[in-house]
Short mmCIF file of C-alpha atoms and ligand atoms in Angstrom, two decimals:
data_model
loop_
_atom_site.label_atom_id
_atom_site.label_comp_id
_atom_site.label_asym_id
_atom_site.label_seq_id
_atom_site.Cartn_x
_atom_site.Cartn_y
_atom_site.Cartn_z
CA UNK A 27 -0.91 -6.48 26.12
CA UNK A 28 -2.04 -9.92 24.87
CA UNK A 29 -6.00 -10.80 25.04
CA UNK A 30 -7.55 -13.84 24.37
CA UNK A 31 -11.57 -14.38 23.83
CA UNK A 32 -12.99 -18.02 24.38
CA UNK A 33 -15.79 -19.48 23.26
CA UNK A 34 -17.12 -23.13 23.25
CA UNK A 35 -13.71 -24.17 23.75
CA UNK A 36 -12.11 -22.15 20.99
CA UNK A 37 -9.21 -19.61 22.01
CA UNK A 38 -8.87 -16.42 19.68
CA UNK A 39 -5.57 -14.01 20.31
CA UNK A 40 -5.01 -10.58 20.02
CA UNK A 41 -2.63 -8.65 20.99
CA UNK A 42 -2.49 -4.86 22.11
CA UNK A 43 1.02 -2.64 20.93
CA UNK A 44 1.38 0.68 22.12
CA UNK A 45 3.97 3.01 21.60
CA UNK A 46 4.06 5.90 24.02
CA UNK A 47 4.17 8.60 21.28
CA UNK A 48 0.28 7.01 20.39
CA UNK A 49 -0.99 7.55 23.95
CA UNK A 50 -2.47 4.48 24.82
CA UNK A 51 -1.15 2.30 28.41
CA UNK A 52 -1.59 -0.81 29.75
CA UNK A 53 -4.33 0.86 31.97
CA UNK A 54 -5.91 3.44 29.66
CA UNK A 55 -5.98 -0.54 27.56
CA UNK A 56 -7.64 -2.35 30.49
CA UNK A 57 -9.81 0.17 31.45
CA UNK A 58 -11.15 -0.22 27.45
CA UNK A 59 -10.93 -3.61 27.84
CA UNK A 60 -13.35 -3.84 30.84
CA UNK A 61 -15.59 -2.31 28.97
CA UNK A 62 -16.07 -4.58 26.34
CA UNK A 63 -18.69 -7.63 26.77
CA UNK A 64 -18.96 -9.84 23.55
CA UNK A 65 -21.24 -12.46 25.96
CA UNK A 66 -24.23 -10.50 24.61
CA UNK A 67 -23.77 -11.99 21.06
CA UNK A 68 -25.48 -15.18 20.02
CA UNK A 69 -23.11 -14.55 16.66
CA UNK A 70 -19.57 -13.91 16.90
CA UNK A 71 -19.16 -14.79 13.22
CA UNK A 72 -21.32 -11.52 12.42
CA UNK A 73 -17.87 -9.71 13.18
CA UNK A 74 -18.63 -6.15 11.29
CA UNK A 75 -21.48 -5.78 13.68
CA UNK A 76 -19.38 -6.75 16.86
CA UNK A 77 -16.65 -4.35 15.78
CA UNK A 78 -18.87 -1.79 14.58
CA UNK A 79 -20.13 -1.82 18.82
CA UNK A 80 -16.18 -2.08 20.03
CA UNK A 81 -15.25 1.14 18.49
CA UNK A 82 -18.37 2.57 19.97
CA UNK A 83 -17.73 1.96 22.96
CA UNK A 84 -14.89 5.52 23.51
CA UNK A 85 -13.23 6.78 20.42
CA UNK A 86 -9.56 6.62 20.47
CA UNK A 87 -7.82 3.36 22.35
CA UNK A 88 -7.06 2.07 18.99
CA UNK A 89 -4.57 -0.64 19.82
CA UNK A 90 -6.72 -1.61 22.56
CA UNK A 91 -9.77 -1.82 19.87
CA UNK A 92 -6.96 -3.68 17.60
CA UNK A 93 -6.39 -6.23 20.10
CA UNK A 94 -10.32 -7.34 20.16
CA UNK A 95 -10.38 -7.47 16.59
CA UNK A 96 -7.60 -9.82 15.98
CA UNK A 97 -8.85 -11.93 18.50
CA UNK A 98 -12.22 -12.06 17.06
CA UNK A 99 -10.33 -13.02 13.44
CA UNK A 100 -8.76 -15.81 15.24
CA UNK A 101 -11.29 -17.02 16.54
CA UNK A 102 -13.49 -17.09 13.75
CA UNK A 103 -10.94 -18.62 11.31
CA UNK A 104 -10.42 -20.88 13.65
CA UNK A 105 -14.60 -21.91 13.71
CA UNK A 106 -14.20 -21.57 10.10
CA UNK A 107 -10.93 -23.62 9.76
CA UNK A 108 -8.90 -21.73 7.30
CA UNK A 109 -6.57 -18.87 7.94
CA UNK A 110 -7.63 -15.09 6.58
CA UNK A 111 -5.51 -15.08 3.86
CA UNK A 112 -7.71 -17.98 2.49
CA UNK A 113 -10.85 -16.78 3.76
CA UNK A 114 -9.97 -13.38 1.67
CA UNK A 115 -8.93 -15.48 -1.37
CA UNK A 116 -5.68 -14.91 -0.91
CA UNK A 117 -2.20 -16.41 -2.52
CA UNK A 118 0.14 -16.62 0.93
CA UNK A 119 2.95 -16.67 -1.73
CA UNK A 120 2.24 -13.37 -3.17
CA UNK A 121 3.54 -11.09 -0.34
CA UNK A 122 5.84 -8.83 -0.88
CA UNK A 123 9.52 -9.11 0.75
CA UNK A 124 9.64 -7.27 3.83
CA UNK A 125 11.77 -4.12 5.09
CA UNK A 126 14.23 -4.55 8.21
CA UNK A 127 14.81 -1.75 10.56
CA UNK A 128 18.08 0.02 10.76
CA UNK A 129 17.56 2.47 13.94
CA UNK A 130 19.76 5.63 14.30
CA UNK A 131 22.97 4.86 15.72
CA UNK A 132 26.97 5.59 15.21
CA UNK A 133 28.11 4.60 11.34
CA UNK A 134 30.47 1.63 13.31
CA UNK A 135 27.02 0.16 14.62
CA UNK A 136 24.70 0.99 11.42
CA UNK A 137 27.49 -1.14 9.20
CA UNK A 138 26.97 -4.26 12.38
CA UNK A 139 23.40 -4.07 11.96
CA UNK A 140 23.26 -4.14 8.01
CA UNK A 141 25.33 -7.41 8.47
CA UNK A 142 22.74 -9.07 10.78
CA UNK A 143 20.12 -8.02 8.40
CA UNK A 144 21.60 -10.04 5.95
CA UNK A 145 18.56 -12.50 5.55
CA UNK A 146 16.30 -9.51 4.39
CA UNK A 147 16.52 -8.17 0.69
CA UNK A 148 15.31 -4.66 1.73
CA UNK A 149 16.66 -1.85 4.08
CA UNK A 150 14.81 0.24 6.44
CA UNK A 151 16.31 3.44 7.66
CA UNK A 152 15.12 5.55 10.37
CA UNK A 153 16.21 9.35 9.43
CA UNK A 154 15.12 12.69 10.62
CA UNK A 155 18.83 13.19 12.58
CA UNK A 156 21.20 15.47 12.57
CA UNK A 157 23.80 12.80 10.89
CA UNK A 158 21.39 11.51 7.98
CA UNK A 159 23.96 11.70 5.13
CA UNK A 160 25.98 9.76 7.50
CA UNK A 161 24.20 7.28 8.20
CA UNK A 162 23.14 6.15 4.65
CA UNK A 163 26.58 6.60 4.18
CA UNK A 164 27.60 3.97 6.34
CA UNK A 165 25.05 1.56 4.70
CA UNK A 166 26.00 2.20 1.51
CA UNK A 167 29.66 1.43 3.16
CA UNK A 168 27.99 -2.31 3.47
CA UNK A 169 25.89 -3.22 0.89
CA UNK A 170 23.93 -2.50 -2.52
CA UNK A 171 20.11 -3.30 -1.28
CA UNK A 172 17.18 -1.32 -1.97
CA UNK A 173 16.76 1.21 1.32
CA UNK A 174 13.73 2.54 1.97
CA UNK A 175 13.95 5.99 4.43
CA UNK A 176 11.40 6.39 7.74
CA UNK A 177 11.69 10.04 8.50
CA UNK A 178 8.95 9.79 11.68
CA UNK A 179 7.87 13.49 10.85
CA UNK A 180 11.68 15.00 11.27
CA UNK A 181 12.49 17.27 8.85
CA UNK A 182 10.85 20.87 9.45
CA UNK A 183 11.48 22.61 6.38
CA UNK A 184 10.79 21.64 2.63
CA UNK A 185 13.17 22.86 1.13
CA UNK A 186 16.03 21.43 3.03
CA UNK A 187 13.70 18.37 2.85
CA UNK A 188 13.58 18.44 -0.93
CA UNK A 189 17.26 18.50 -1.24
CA UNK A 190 17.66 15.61 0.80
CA UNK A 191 15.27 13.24 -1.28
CA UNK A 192 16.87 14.54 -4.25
CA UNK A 193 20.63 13.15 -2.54
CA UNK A 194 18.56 9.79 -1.29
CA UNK A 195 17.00 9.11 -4.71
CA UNK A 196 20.55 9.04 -6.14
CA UNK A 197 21.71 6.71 -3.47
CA UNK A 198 19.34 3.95 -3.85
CA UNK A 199 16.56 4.91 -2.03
CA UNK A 200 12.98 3.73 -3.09
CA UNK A 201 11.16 5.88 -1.00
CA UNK A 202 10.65 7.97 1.77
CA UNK A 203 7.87 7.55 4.60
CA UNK A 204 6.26 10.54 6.59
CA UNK A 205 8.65 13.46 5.80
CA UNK A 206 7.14 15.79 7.25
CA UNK A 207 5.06 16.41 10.62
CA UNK A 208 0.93 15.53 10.17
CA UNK A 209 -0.45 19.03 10.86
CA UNK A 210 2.26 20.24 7.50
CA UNK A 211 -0.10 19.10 5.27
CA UNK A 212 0.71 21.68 2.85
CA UNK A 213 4.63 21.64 2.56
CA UNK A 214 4.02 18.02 2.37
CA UNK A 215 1.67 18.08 -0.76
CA UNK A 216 4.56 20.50 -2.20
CA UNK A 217 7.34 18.29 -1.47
CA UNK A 218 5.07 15.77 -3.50
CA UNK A 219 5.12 17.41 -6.49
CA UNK A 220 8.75 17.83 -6.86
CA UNK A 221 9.95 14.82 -5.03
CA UNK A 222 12.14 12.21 -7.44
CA UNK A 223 10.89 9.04 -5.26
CA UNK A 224 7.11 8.33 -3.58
CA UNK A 225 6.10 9.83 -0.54
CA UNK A 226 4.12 7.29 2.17
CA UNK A 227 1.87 8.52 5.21
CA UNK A 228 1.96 7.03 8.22
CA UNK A 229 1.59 9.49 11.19
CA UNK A 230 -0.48 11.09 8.79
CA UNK A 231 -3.25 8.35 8.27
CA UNK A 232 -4.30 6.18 11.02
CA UNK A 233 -7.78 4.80 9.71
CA UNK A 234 -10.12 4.50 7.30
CA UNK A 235 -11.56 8.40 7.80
CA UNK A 236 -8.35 9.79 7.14
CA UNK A 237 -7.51 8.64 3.64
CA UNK A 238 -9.27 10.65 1.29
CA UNK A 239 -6.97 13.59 2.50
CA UNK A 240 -4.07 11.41 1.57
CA UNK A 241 -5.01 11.99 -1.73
CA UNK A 242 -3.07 14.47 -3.80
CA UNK A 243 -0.65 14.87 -0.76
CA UNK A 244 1.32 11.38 -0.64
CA UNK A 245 1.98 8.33 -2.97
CA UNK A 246 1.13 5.36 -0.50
CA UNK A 247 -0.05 4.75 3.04
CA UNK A 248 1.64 2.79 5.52
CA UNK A 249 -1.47 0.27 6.89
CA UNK A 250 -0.73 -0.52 10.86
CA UNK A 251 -3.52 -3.09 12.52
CA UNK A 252 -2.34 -0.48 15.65
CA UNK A 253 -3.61 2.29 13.90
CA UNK A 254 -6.72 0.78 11.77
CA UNK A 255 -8.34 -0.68 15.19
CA UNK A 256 -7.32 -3.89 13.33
CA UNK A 257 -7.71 -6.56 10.27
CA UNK A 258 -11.70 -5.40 9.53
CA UNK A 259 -10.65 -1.87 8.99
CA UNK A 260 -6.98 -2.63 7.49
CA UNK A 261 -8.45 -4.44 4.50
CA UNK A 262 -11.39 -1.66 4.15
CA UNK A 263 -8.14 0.95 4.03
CA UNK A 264 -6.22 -1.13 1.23
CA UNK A 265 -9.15 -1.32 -0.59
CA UNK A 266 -9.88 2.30 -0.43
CA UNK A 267 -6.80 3.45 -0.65
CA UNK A 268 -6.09 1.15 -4.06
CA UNK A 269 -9.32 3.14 -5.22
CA UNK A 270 -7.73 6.39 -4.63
CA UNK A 271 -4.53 5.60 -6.69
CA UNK A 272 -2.38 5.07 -3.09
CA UNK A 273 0.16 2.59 -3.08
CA UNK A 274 0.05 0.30 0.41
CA UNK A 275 2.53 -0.58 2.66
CA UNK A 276 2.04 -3.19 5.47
CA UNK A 277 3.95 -2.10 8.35
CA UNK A 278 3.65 -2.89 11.66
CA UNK A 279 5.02 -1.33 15.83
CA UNK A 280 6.92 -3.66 17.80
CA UNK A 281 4.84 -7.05 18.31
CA UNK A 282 5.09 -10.53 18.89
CA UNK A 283 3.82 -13.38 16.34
CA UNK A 284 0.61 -12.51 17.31
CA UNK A 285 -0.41 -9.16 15.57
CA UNK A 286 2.29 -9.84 12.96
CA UNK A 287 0.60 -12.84 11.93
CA UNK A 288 -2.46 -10.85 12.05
CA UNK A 289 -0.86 -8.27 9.76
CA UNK A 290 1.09 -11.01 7.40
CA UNK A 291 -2.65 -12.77 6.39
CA UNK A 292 -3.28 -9.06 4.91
CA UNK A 293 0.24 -8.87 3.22
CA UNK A 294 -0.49 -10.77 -0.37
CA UNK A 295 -2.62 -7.33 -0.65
CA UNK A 296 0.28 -4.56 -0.21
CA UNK A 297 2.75 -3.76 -2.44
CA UNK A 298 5.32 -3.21 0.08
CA UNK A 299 5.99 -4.76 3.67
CA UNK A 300 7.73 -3.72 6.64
CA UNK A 301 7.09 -6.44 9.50
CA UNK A 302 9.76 -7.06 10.91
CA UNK A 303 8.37 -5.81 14.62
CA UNK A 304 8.43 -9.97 15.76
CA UNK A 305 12.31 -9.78 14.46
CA UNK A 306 13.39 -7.07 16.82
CA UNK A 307 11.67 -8.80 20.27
CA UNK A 308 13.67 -11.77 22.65
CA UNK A 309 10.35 -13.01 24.44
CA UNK A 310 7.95 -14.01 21.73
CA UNK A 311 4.89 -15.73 22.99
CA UNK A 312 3.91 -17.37 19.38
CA UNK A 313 4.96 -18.78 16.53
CA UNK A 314 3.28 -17.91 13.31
CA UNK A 315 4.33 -15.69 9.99
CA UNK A 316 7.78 -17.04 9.01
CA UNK A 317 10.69 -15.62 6.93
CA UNK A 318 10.16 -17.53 3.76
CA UNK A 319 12.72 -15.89 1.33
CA UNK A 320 13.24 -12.76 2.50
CA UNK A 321 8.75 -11.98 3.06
CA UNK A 322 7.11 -12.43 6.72
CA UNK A 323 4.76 -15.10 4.95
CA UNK A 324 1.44 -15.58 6.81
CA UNK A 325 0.96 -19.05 8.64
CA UNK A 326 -1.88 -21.50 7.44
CA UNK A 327 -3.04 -22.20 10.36
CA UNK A 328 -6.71 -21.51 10.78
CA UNK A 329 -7.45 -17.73 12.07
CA UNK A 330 -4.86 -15.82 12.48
CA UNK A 331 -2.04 -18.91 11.76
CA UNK A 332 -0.51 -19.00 14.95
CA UNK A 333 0.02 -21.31 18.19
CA UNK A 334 1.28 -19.94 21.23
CA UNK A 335 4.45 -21.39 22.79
CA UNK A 336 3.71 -23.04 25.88
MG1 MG B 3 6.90 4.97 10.20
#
């Protein structure tokens, strides 16, 4: 769902992504959406306070809350004429290379889609099948690049679990992401102390509230602008989490240009990326972040650094 806010001639856009798995519709989005009236603010640039009121407003509806927000940041970049990532002080050249998705599929596909992914340096792989050895396997078949493993909470049992890592690690894995289901906190915290390669929430932390638990139980967090309600609390959650010792990951759910231009102005701040979600779409409505060596590189542009394609 793509928003825009105008003011005084100025177009900000945000854009809403919402997996089914998360809850969230178009109309449980629009329904939010209605309910939001920024008219009342002689300030817009005071954006803590206006976002501070948005999430207010119902609790939940976070991509729907993420949508405002990145509108508001484009808009307000825009007024300000510089992108984020110089607003924040930020080097656009200093953002990590990003991840490309492998999905699970037959080993004759996996090998096709490791050859289109030749422009990226890193590997994505979604495990938590019944044919995981098989399908690193078949990527190891193909090529020598770092992988790093998306589990999406599928392995049930730790010790099974623990085994596997101990196999990945040896294969060229650099880390595993959300092992375990959320609610197994504790097999997930003992997985962590014998794992040979870092551990990464993602299910597991959505915003800023939930990462002091994170602590102790995983290595690094996973920072989604569809989780965090956005860019205002994705850089309070790097911050925080860098306080806690947690690594950070910039990742990202299916989107166009927009929100991953949103998410790329916050990239010079993680340590690892995974946006490819503007990679894996045909209909784009933007330009913005390009692939500049192998990293989703956030556009200059003021605001969020992107126009939209007429
Ligand atoms: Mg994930």
């Amino acid at each position: 769902m793509m928003v825009e806010l105008e003011q005084d001639g100025t177009i900000g856009y945000g854009e809403a992504s919402m997996p089914p798995y998360l809850g969230e519709t178009q109309e449980t989005a629009s329904r939010f959406l209605s309910r939001v009236d920024l008219s009342k603010y002689r300030n817009p640039l005071a954006m803590a306070d206006v976002l501070s009121d948005v999430d207010a407003i119902a609790p939940g509806n976070n991509a729907a809350k993420a949508a405002v927000d990145i509108a508001l940041h484009d808009w307000v970049g825009k007024r300000l004429g510089r992108s984020f990532c110089r607003i924040w002080g930020l080097d656009p050249a200093a953002c990590p290379v990003t991840s490309f998705t492998i999905a699970m599929d037959s080993a004759e596909m996996v090998r096709m889609k490791v050859e289109e992914a030749a422009p990226y340096k890193v590997l994505k792989v979604k495990l938590g099948g019944a044919s995981d050895r098989e399908m690193i396997e078949a990527v190891r078949s193909v090529t020598d690049k770092p992988i790093r493993v998306d589990v999406n909470q599928g392995w049930g049992e730790r010790e099974s679990a623990l085994r596997m890592i101990e196999w990945l690690a040896r294969m060229g894995v650099e880390l595993i992401e959300q092992p375990m289901a959320k609610h197994q906190v504790d097999d997930i915290a003992w997985l962590r102390d014998r794992s040979p390669l870092p551990l990464f929430a993602d299910e597991s932390v959505a915003r800023l509230t939930d990462l002091p638990a994170a602590q102790g139980v995983f290595d690094g967090i996973n920072v989604k602008l569809m989780k965090s309600t956005g860019m205002h609390e994705a850089h309070a959650m790097i911050t925080l989490g860098r306080s806690l010792g947690l690594k950070i990951m910039i990742g990202c759910m299916t989107e166009t240009s927009c929100a991953i231009s949103a998410a790329a102005q916050l990239s010079p701040l993680a340590d690892y990326a995974d946006l490819d979600g503007a990679l894996l779409i045909s209909n784009d409505l933007f330009r913005g972040a390009c692939v500049v060596d192998g990293k989703v590189t956030p556009g200059e542009e003021p605001g969020i650094g992107v126009s939209k394609l007429s």
